PDB file of C-alpha atoms in Angstrom:
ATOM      1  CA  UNK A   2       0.000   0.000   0.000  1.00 49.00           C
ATOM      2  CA  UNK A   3       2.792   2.290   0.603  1.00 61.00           C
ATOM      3  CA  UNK A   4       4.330   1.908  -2.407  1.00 66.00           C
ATOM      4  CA  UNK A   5       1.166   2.619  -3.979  1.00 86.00           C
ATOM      5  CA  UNK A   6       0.937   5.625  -2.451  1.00 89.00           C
ATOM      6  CA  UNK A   7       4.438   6.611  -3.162  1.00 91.00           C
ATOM      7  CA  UNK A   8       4.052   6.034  -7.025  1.00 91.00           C
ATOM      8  CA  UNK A   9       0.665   7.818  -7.148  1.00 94.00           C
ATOM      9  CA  UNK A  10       2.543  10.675  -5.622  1.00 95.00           C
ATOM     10  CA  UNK A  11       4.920  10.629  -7.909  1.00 95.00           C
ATOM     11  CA  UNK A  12       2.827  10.294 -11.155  1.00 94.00           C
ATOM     12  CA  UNK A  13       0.536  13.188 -10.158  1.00 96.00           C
ATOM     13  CA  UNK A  14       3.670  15.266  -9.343  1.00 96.00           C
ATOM     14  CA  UNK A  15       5.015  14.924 -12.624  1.00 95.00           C
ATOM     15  CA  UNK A  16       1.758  15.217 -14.131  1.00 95.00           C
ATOM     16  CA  UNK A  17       1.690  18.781 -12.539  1.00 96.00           C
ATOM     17  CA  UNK A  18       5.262  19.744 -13.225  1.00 95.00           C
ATOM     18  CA  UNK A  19       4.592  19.166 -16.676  1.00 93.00           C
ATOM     19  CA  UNK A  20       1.572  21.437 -16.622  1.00 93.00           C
ATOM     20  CA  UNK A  21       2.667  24.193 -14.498  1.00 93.00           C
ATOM     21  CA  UNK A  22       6.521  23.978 -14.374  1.00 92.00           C
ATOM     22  CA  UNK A  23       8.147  23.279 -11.018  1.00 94.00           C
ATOM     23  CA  UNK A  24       8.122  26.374  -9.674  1.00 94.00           C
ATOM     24  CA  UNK A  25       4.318  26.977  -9.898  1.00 95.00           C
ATOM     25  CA  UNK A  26       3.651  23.132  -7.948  1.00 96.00           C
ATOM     26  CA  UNK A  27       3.741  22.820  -4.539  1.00 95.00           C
ATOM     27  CA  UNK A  28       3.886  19.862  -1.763  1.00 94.00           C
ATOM     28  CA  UNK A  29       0.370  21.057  -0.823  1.00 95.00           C
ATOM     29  CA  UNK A  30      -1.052  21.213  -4.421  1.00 96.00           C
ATOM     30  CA  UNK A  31       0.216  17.759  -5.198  1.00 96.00           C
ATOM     31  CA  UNK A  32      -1.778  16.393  -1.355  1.00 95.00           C
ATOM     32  CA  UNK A  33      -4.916  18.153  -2.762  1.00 95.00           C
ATOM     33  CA  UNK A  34      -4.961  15.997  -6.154  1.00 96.00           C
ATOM     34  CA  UNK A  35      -4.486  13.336  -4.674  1.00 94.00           C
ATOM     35  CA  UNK A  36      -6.813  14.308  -1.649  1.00 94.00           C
ATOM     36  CA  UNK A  37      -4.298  13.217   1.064  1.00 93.00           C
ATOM     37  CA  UNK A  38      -2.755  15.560   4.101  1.00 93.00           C
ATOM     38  CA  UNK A  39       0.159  17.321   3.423  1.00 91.00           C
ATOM     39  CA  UNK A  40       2.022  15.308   6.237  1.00 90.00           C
ATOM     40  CA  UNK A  41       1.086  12.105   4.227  1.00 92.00           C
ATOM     41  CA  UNK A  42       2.992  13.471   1.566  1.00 94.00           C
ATOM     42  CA  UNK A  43       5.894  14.598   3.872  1.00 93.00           C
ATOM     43  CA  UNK A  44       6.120  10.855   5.052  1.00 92.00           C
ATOM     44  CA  UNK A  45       6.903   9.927   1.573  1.00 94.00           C
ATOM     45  CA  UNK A  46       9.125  13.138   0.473  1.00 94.00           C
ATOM     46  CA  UNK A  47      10.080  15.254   3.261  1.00 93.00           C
ATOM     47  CA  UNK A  48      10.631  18.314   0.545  1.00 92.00           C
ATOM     48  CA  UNK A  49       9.415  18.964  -3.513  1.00 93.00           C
ATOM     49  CA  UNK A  50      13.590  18.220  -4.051  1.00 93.00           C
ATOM     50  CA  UNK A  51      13.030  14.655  -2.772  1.00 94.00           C
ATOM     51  CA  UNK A  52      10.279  14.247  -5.455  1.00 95.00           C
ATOM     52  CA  UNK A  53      12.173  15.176  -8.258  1.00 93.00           C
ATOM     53  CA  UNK A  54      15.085  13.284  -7.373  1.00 93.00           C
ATOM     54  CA  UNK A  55      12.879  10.187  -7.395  1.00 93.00           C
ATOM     55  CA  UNK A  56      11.413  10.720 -10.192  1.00 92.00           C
ATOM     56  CA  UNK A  57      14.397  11.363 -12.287  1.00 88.00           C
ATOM     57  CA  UNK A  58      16.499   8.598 -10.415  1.00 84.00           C
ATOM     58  CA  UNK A  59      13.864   5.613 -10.057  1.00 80.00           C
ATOM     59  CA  UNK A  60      12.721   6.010 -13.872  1.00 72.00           C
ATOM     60  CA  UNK A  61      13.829   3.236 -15.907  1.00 62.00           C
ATOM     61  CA  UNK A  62      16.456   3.861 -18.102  1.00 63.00           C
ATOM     62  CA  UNK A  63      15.306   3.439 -21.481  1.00 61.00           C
ATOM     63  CA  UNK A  64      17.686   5.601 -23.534  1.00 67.00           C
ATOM     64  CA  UNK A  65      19.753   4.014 -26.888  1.00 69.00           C
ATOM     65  CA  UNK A  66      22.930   2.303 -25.368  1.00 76.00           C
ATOM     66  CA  UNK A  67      24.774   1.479 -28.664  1.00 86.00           C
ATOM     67  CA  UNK A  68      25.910   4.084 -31.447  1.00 90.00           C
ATOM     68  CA  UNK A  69      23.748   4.524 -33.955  1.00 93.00           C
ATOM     69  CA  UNK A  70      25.533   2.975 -37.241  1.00 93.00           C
ATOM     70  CA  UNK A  71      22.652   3.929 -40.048  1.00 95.00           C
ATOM     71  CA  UNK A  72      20.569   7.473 -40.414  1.00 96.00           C
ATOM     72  CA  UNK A  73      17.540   5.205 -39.729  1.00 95.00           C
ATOM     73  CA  UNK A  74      19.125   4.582 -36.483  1.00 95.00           C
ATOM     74  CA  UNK A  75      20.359   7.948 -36.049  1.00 95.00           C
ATOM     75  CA  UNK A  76      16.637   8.839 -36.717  1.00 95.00           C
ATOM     76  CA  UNK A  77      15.288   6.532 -33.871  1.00 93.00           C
ATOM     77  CA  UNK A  78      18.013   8.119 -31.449  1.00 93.00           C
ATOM     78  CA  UNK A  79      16.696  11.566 -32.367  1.00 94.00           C
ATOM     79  CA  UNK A  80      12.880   9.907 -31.733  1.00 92.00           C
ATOM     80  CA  UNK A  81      14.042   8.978 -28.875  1.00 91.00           C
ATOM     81  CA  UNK A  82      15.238  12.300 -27.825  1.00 90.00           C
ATOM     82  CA  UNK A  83      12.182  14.104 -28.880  1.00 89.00           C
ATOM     83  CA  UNK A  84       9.981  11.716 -26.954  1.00 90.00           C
ATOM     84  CA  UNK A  85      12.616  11.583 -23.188  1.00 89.00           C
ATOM     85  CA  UNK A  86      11.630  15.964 -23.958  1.00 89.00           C
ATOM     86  CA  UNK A  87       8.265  15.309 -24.154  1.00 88.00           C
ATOM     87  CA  UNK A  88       7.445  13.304 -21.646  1.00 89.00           C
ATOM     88  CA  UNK A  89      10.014  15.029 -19.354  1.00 91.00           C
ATOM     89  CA  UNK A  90       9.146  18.123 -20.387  1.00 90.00           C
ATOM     90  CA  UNK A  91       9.365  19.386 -16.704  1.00 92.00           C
ATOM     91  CA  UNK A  92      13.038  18.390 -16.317  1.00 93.00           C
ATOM     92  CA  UNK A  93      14.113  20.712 -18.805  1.00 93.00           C
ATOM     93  CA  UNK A  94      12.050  23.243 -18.640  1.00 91.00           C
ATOM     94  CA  UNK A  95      13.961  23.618 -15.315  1.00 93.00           C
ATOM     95  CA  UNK A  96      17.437  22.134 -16.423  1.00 94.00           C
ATOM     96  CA  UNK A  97      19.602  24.424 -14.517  1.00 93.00           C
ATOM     97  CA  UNK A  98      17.904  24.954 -11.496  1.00 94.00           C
ATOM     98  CA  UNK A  99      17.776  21.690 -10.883  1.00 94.00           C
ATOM     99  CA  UNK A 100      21.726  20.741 -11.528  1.00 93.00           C
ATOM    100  CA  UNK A 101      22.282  24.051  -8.550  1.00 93.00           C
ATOM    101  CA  UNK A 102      19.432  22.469  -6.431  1.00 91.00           C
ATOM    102  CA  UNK A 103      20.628  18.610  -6.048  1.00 92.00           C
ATOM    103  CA  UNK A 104      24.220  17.053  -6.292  1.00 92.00           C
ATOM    104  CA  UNK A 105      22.557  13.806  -7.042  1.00 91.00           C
ATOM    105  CA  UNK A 106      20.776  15.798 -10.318  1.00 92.00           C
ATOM    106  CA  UNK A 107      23.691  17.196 -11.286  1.00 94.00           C
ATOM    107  CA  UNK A 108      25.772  14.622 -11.045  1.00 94.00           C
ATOM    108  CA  UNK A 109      23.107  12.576 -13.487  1.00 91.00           C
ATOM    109  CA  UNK A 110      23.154  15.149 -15.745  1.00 93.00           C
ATOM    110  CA  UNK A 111      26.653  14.636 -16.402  1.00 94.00           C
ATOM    111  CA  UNK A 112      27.081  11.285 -17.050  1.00 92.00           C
ATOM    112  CA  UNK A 113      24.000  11.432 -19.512  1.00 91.00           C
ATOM    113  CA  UNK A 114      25.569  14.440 -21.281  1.00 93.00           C
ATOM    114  CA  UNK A 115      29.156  12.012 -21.478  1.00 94.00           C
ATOM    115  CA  UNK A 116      27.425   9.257 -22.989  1.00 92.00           C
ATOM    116  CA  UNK A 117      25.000  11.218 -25.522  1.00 93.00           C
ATOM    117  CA  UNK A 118      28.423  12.949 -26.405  1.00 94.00           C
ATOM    118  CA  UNK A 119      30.323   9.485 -26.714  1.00 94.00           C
ATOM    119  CA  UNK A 120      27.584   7.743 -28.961  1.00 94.00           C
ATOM    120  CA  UNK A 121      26.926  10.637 -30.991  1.00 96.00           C
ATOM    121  CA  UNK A 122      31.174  10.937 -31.542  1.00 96.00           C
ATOM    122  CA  UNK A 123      31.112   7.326 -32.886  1.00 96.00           C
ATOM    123  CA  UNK A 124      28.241   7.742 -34.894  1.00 96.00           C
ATOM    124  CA  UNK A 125      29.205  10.570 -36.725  1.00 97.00           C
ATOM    125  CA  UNK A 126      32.525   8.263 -37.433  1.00 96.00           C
ATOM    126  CA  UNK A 127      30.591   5.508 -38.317  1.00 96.00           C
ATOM    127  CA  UNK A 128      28.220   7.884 -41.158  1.00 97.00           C
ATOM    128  CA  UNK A 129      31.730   9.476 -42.398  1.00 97.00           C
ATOM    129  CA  UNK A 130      32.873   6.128 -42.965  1.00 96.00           C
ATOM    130  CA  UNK A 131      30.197   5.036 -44.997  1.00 96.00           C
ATOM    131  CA  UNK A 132      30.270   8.253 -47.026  1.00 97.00           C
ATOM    132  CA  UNK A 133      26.781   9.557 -45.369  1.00 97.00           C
ATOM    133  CA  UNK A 134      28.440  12.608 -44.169  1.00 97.00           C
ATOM    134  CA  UNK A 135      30.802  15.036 -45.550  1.00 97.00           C
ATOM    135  CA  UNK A 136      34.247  15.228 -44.170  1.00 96.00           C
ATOM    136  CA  UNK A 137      35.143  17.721 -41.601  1.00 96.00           C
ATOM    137  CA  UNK A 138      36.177  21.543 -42.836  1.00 95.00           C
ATOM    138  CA  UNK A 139      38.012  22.345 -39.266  1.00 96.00           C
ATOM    139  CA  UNK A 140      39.283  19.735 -36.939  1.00 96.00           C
ATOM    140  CA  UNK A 141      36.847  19.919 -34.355  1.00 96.00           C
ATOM    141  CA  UNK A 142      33.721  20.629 -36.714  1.00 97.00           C
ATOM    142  CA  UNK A 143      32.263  17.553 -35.446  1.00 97.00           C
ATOM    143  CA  UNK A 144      32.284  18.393 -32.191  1.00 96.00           C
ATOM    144  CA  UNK A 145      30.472  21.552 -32.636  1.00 97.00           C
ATOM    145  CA  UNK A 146      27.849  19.497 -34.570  1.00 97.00           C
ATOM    146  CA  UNK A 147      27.572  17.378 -31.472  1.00 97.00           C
ATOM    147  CA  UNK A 148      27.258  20.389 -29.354  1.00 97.00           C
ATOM    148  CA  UNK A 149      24.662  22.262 -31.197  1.00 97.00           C
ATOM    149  CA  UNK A 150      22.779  18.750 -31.476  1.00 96.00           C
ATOM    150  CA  UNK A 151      22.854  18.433 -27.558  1.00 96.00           C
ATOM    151  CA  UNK A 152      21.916  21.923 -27.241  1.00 94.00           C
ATOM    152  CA  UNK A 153      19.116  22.261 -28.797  1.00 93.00           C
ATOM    153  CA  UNK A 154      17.771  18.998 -27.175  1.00 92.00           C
ATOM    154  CA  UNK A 155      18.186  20.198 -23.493  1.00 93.00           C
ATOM    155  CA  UNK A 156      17.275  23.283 -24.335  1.00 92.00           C
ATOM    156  CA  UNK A 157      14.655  22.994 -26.415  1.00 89.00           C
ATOM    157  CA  UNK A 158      11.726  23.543 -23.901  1.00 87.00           C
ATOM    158  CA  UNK A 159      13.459  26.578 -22.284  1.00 87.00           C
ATOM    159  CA  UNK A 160      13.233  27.825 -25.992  1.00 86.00           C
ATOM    160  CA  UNK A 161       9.845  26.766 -26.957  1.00 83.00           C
ATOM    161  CA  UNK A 162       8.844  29.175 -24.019  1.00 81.00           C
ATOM    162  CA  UNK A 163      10.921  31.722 -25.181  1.00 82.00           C
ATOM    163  CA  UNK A 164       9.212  32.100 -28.670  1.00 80.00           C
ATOM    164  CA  UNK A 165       5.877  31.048 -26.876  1.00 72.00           C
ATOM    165  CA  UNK A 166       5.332  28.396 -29.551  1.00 66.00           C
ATOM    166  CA  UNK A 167       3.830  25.350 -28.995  1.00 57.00           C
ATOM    167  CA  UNK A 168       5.835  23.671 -32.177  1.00 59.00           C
ATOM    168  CA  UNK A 169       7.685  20.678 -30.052  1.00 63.00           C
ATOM    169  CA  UNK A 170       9.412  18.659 -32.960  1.00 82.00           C
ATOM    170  CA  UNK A 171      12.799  18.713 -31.810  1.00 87.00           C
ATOM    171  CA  UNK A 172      13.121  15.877 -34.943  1.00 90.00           C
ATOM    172  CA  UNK A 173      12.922  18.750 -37.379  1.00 90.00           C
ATOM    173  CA  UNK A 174      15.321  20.552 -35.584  1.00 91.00           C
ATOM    174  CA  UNK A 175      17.731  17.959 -35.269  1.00 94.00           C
ATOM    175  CA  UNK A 176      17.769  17.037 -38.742  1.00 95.00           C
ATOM    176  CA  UNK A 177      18.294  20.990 -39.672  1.00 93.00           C
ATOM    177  CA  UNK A 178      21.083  21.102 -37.807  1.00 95.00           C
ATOM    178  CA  UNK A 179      22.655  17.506 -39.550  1.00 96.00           C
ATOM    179  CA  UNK A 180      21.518  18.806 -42.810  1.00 95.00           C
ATOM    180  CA  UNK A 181      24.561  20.517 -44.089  1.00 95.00           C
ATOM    181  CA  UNK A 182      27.151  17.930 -43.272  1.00 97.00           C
ATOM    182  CA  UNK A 183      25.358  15.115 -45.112  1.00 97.00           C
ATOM    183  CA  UNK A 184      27.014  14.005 -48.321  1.00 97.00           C
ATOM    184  CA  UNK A 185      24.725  13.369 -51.589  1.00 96.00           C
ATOM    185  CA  UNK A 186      24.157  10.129 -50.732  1.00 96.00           C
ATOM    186  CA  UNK A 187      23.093  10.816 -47.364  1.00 96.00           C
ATOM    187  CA  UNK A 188      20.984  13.231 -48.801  1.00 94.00           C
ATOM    188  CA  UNK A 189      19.456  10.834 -50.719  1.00 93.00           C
ATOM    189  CA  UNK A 190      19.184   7.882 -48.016  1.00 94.00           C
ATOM    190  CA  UNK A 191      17.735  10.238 -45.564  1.00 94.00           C
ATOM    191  CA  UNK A 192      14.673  11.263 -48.306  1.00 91.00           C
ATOM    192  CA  UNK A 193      13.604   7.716 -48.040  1.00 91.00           C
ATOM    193  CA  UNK A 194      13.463   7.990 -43.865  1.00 92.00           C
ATOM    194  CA  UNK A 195      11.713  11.246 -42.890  1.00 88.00           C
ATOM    195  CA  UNK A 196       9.356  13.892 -44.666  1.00 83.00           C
ATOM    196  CA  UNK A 197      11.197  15.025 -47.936  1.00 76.00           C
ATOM    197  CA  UNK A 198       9.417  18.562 -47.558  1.00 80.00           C
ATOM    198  CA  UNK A 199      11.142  19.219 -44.439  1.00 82.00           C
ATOM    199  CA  UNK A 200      14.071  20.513 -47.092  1.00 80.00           C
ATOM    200  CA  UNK A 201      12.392  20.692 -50.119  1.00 73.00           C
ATOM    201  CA  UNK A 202      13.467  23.763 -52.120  1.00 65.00           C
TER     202      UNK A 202
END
C-alpha cells in the first residue's frame, strides 16, 4: 500500500510539473490531487527536491545504449530524444535549477551528457565512414555538430517558451542542424526515412 501511495505521488507530481513547471507546484497542491494531508505526503518526500530526485532517479532507463551505425538509427536516437523531452518536459524546462538544487541531479546530468556525447562521436565516425556525411572543414567541426545537437535537445523547452510556440518537434530541428554535413548520398538515403518537404526547395 505504501508503495502505492508513493508512485501515485509521484505520477501526479510529474503530471503537474509538466503542466505548471516546477516552480508553480507545490507539496500542498500535489496532497490536494491526490486528496491526502500534506504530512502524508511529507512521510513519503520530506521536501518537492526529494520528489524530483525520485522521479528522475527511479525512472527506468530506457535511452539508446549502442551508437547509432545507419541514419535510420540515427533517426530513432533523435525519436528517442524528442519523446525523453516530451514526456520530461518538466526536467528541462527547469534544467539548470535543478543541476544548482541537487548534487545527485547534477551529477546525473553529467554522465548522460558524457554518454549522448560518446555515442553521438562514434556515430558521426561511423556515417563518415560510410560516405553519409561530408568530411570535416576544421578539426573539431564535429564536435560543434555534437554540441549544437545536444543543445538544442536540453534546451529545447526553455526555448519553446521563449518564442511562446507550442511547435515541439525537436526531430525537425535535429535534422536541420545535420543537414549541411550530409554528403549526396546521405541526402538521398535520408529522403527515403523522414518527410522530404522538411528541405524541399
Amino acid at each position: 500500500m505504501r508503495n502505492d501511495t508513493r508512485k501515485e505521488i509521484l505520477g501526479v507530481a510529474k503530471k503537474l510539473f509538466n503542466e505548471r513547471g516546477y516552480n508553480n507546484v507545490s507539496t500542498r497542491d500535489i496532497a490536494n490531487v491526490l486528496n491526502i494531508s500534506k504530512g502524508n505526503l511529507t512521510y513519503y518526500f520530506k521536501k518537492k527536491e526529494d520528489i524530483i530526485e525520485a522521479l528522475l532517479t527511479e525512472t527506468p532507463n530506457t535511452r539508446v545504449k549502442n551508437a547509432p551505425k545507419t541514419l535510420e538509427e540515427l533517426n530513432f536516437f533523435f525519436e528517442d530524444m524528442q519523446k525523453t523531452v516530451q514526456e520530461n518536459a518538466f526536467y528541462f524546462w527547469h534544467y539548470t535549477q535543478f543541476a544548482e538544487i541537487s548534487s545527485t541531479i547534477q551529477n546525473m546530468q553529467f554522465e548522460t551528457l558524457n554518454e549522448n556525447q560518446s555515442l553521438l562521436e562514434k556515430t558521426i565516425l561511423l556515417l563518415n565512414e560510410a560516405g553519409l556525411i561530408k568530411e570535416e572543414q576544421y578539426i573539431g567541426e564535429y564536435n560543434r555538430l555534437i554540441d549544437t545537437l545536444l543543445l538544442s535537445c536540453i534546451y529545447w523547452v526553455q526555448f519553446g517558451l521563449l518564442k511562446k510556440t507550442t511547435e515541439d518537434n525537436f526531430l525537425i530541428q535535429a535534422w536541420s542542424i545535420m543537414y549541411p554535413f550530409l554528403s549526396a548520398d546521405g541526402i538521398e538515403a535520408l529522403n527515403d526515412i523522414i518527410n522530404p518537404e522538411w528541405f524541399s526547395k
